[in-house]
mmCIF file of C-alpha atoms and ligand atoms in Angstrom:
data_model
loop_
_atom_site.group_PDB
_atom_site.id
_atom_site.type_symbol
_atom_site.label_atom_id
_atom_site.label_comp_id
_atom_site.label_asym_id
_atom_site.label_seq_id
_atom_site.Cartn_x
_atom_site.Cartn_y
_atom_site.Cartn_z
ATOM 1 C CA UNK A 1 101.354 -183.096 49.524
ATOM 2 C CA UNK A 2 100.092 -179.544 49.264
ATOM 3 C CA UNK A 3 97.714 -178.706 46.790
ATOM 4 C CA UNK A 4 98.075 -174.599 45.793
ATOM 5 C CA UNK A 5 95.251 -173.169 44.076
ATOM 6 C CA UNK A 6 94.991 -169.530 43.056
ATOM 7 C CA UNK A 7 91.714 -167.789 42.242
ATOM 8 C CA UNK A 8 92.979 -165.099 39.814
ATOM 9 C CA UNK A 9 91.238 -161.763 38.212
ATOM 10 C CA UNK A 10 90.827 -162.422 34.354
ATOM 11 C CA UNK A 11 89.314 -158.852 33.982
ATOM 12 C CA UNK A 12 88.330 -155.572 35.687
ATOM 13 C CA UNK A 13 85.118 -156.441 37.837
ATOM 14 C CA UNK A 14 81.932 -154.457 36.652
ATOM 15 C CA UNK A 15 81.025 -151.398 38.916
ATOM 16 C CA UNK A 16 77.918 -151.659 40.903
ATOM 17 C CA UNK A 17 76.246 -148.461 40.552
ATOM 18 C CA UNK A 18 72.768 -146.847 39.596
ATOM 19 C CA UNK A 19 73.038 -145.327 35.900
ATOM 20 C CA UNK A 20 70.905 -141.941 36.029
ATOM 21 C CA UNK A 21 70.491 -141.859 32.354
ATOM 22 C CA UNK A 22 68.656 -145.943 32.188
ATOM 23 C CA UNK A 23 68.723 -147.121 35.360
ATOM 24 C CA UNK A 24 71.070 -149.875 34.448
ATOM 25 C CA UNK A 25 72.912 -150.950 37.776
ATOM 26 C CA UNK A 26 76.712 -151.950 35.922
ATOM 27 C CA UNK A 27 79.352 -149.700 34.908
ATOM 28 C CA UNK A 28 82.690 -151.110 33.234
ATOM 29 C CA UNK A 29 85.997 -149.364 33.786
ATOM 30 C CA UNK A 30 87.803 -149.245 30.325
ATOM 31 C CA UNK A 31 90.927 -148.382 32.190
ATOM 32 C CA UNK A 32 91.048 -144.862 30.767
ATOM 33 C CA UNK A 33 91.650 -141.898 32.759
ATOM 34 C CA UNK A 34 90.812 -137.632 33.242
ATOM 35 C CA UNK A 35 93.144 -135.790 35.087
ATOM 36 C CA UNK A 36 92.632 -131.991 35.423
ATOM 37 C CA UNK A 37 95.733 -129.603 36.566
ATOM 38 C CA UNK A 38 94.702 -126.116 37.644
ATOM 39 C CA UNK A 39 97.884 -124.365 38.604
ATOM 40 C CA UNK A 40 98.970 -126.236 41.686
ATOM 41 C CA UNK A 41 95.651 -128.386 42.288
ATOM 42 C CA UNK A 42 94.975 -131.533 40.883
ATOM 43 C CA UNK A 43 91.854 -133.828 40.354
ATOM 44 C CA UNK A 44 91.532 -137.296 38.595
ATOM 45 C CA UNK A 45 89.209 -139.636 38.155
ATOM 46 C CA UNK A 46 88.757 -143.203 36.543
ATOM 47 C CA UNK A 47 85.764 -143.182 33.922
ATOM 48 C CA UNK A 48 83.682 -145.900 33.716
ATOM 49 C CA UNK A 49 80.789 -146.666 31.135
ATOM 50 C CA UNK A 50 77.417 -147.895 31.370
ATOM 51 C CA UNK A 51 76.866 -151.068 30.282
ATOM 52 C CA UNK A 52 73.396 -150.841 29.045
ATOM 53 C CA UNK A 53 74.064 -147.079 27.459
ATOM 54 C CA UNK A 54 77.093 -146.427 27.504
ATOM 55 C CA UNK A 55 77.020 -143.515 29.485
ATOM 56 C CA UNK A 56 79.953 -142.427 31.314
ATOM 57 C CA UNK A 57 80.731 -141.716 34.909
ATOM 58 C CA UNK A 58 83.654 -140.476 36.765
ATOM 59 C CA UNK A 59 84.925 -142.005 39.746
ATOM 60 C CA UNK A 60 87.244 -139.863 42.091
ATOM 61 C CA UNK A 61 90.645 -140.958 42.746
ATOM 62 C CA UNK A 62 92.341 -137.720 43.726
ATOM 63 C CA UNK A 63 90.710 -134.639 44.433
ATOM 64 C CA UNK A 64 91.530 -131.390 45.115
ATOM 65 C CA UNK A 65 95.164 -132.884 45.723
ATOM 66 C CA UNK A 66 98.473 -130.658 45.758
ATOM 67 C CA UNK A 67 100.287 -131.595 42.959
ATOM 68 C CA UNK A 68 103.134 -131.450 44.520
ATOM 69 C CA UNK A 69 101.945 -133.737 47.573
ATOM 70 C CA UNK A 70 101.279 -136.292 44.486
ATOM 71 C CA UNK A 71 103.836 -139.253 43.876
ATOM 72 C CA UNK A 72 105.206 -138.745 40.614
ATOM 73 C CA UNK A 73 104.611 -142.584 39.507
ATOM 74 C CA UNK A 74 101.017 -142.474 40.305
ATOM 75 C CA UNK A 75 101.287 -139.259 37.855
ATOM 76 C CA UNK A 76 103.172 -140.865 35.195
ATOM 77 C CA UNK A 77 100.741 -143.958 35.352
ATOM 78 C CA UNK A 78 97.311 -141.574 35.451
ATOM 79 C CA UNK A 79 98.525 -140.038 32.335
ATOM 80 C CA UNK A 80 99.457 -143.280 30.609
ATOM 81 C CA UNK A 81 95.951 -144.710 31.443
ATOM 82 C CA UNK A 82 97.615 -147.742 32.616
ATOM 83 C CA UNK A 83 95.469 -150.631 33.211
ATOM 84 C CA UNK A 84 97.016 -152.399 36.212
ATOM 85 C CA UNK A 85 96.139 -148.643 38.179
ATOM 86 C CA UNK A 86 92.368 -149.428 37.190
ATOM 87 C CA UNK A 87 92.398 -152.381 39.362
ATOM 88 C CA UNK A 88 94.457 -151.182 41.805
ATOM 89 C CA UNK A 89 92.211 -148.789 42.422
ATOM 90 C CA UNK A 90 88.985 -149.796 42.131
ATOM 91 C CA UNK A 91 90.357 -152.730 44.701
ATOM 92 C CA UNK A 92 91.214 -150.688 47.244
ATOM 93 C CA UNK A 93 88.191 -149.693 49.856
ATOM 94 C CA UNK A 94 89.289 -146.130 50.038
ATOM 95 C CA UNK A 95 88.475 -145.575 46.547
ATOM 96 C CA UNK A 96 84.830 -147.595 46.760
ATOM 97 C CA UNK A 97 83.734 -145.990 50.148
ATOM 98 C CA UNK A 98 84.736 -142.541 48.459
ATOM 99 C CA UNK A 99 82.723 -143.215 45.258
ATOM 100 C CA UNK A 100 79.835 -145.194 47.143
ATOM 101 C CA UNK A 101 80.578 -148.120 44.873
ATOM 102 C CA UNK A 102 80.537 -151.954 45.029
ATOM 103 C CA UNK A 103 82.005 -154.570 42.145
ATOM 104 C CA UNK A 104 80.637 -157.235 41.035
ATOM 105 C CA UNK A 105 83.209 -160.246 40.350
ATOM 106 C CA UNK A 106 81.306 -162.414 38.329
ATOM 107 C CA UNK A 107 82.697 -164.037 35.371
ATOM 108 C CA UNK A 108 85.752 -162.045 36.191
ATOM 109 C CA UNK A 109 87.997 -164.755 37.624
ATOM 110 C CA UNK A 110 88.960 -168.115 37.554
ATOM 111 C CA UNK A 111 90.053 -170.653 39.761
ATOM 112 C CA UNK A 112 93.445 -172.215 38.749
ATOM 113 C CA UNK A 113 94.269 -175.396 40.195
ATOM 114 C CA UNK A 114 97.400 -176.433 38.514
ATOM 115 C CA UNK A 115 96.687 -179.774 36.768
ATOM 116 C CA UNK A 116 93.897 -182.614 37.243
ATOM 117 C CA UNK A 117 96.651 -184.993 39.347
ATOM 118 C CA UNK A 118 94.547 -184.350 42.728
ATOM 119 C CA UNK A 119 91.557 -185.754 41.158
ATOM 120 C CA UNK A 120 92.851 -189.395 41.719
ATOM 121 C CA UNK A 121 93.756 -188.920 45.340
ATOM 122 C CA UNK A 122 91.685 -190.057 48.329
ATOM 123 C CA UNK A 123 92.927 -187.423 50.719
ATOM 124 C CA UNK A 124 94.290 -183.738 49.429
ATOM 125 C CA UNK A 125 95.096 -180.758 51.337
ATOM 126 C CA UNK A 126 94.866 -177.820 49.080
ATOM 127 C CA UNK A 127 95.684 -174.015 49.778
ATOM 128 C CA UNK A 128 93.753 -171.420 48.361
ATOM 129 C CA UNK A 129 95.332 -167.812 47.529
ATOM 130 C CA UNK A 130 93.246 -165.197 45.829
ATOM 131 C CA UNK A 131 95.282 -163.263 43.501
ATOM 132 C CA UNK A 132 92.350 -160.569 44.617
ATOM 133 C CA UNK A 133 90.461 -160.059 47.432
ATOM 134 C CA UNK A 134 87.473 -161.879 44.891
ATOM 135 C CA UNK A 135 84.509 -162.592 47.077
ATOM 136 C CA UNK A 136 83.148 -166.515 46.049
ATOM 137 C CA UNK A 137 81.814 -169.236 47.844
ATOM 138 C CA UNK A 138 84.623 -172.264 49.086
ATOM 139 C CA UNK A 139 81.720 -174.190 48.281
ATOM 140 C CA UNK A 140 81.347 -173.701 44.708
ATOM 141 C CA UNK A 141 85.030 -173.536 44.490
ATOM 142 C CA UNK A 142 86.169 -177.039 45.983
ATOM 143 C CA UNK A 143 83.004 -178.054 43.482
ATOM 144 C CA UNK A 144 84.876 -176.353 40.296
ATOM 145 C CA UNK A 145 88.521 -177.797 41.432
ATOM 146 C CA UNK A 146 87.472 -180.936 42.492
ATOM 147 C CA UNK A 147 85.238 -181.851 39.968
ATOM 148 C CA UNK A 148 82.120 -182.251 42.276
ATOM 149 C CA UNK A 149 78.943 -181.423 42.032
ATOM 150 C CA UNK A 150 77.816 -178.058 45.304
ATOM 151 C CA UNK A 151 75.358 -180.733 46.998
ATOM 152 C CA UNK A 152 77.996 -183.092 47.102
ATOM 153 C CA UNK A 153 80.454 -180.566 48.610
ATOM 154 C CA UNK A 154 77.857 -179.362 51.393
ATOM 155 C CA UNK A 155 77.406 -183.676 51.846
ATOM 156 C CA UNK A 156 81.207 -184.350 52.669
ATOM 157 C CA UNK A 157 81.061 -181.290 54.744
ATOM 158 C CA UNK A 158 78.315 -182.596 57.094
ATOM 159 C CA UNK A 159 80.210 -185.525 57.044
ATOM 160 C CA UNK A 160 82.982 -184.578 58.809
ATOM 161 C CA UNK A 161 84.825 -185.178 55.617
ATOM 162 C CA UNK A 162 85.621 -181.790 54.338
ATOM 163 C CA UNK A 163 87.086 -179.560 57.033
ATOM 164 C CA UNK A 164 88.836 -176.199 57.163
ATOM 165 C CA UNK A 165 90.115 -173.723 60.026
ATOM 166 C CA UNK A 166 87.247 -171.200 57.865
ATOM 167 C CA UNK A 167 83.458 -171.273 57.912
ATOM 168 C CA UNK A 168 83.014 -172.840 54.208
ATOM 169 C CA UNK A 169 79.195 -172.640 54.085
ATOM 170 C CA UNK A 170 79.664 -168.501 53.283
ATOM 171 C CA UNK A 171 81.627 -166.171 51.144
ATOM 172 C CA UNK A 172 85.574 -165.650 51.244
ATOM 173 C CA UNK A 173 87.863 -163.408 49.700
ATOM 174 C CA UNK A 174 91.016 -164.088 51.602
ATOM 175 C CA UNK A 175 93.432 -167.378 51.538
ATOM 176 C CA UNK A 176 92.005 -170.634 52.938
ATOM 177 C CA UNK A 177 92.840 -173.888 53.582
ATOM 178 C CA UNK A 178 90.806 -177.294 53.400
ATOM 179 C CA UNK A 179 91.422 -180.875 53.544
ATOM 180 C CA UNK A 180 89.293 -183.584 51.666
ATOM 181 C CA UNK A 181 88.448 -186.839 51.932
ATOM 182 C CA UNK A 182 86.736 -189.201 49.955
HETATM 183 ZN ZN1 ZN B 1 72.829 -146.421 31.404
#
């Protein structure tokens, strides 16, 4: 049987940038918006606060667009400050290569593995989907899921007894599958 686990977001990830004002190097999104009309030209930007001073930056999302060239649903959801857009955005690469950004994902997900039934079983196959593209290490997740300790993990793996079609000694942020024996 087919184990499906899903590594999901449980919050916006922290921005990695430099803070000119205290040289703190995290920035948290608070999902709020600016969005600047001038005649037919529009600019917006996601803010993001400091998380040692709280001082704000603004991260581009459109600029200099024509409004007109602008879906109106992205509009509608700028204006409402909704918070799914936040991580929409500061998921996708465009935005992060734009703003010369990086996020840092820790203690901003959690691996959900549907129940503790696999823990009795001597062989599992389990697929792993990632509700985000969430860089972590297979390692410590097959650890957290299957109730193991990391050194035991990398043990069965030099064992033969832990295989996958991925490299699991790295980092992964796209679905995976493994099988385990004990
Ligand atoms: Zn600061």
């Amino acid at each position: 049987m087919l184990e499906n686990w899903v590594v999901m977001p449980t919050c916006l990830p922290l921005v990695r940038r430099r803070c000119h004002t205290c040289a703190s190097e995290r920035f948290r999104a608070n999902g709020k918006f600016r969005v600047n009309a001038n005649h037919k030209v529009i600019d917006a930007w996601l803010l993001a606060l400091c998380t040692v001073c709280g001082d704000t930056i603004k991260l581009t999302v459109l600029e200099r667009m024509n409004v007109r060239s602008v879906r109106p649903e992205l509009l509608d959801r700028l204006h409402d400050n909704d918070p799914g857009l936040a991580a929409e955005l500061l998921q996708d690469p465009v935005v992060r290569r734009r703003n010369r950004i990086a996020l840092d994902w820790d203690n901003a997900w959690r691996l959900d593995t549907g129940g503790s039934d696999h823990l009795d079983r001597d062989v599992i196959d389990v697929s792993v989907r990632f509700a985000a593209r969430i860089p972590v290490r297979p390692v410590r997740l097959i650890a957290e899921g299957c109730g193991l300790s990391r050194a035991e993990v990398g043990r069965l793996i030099t064992e033969g007894n832990l295989v996958s079609a991925v490299r699991l000694s790295g980092r992964l942020s796209g679905d995976f599958t493994f099988t385990l024996k004990r």
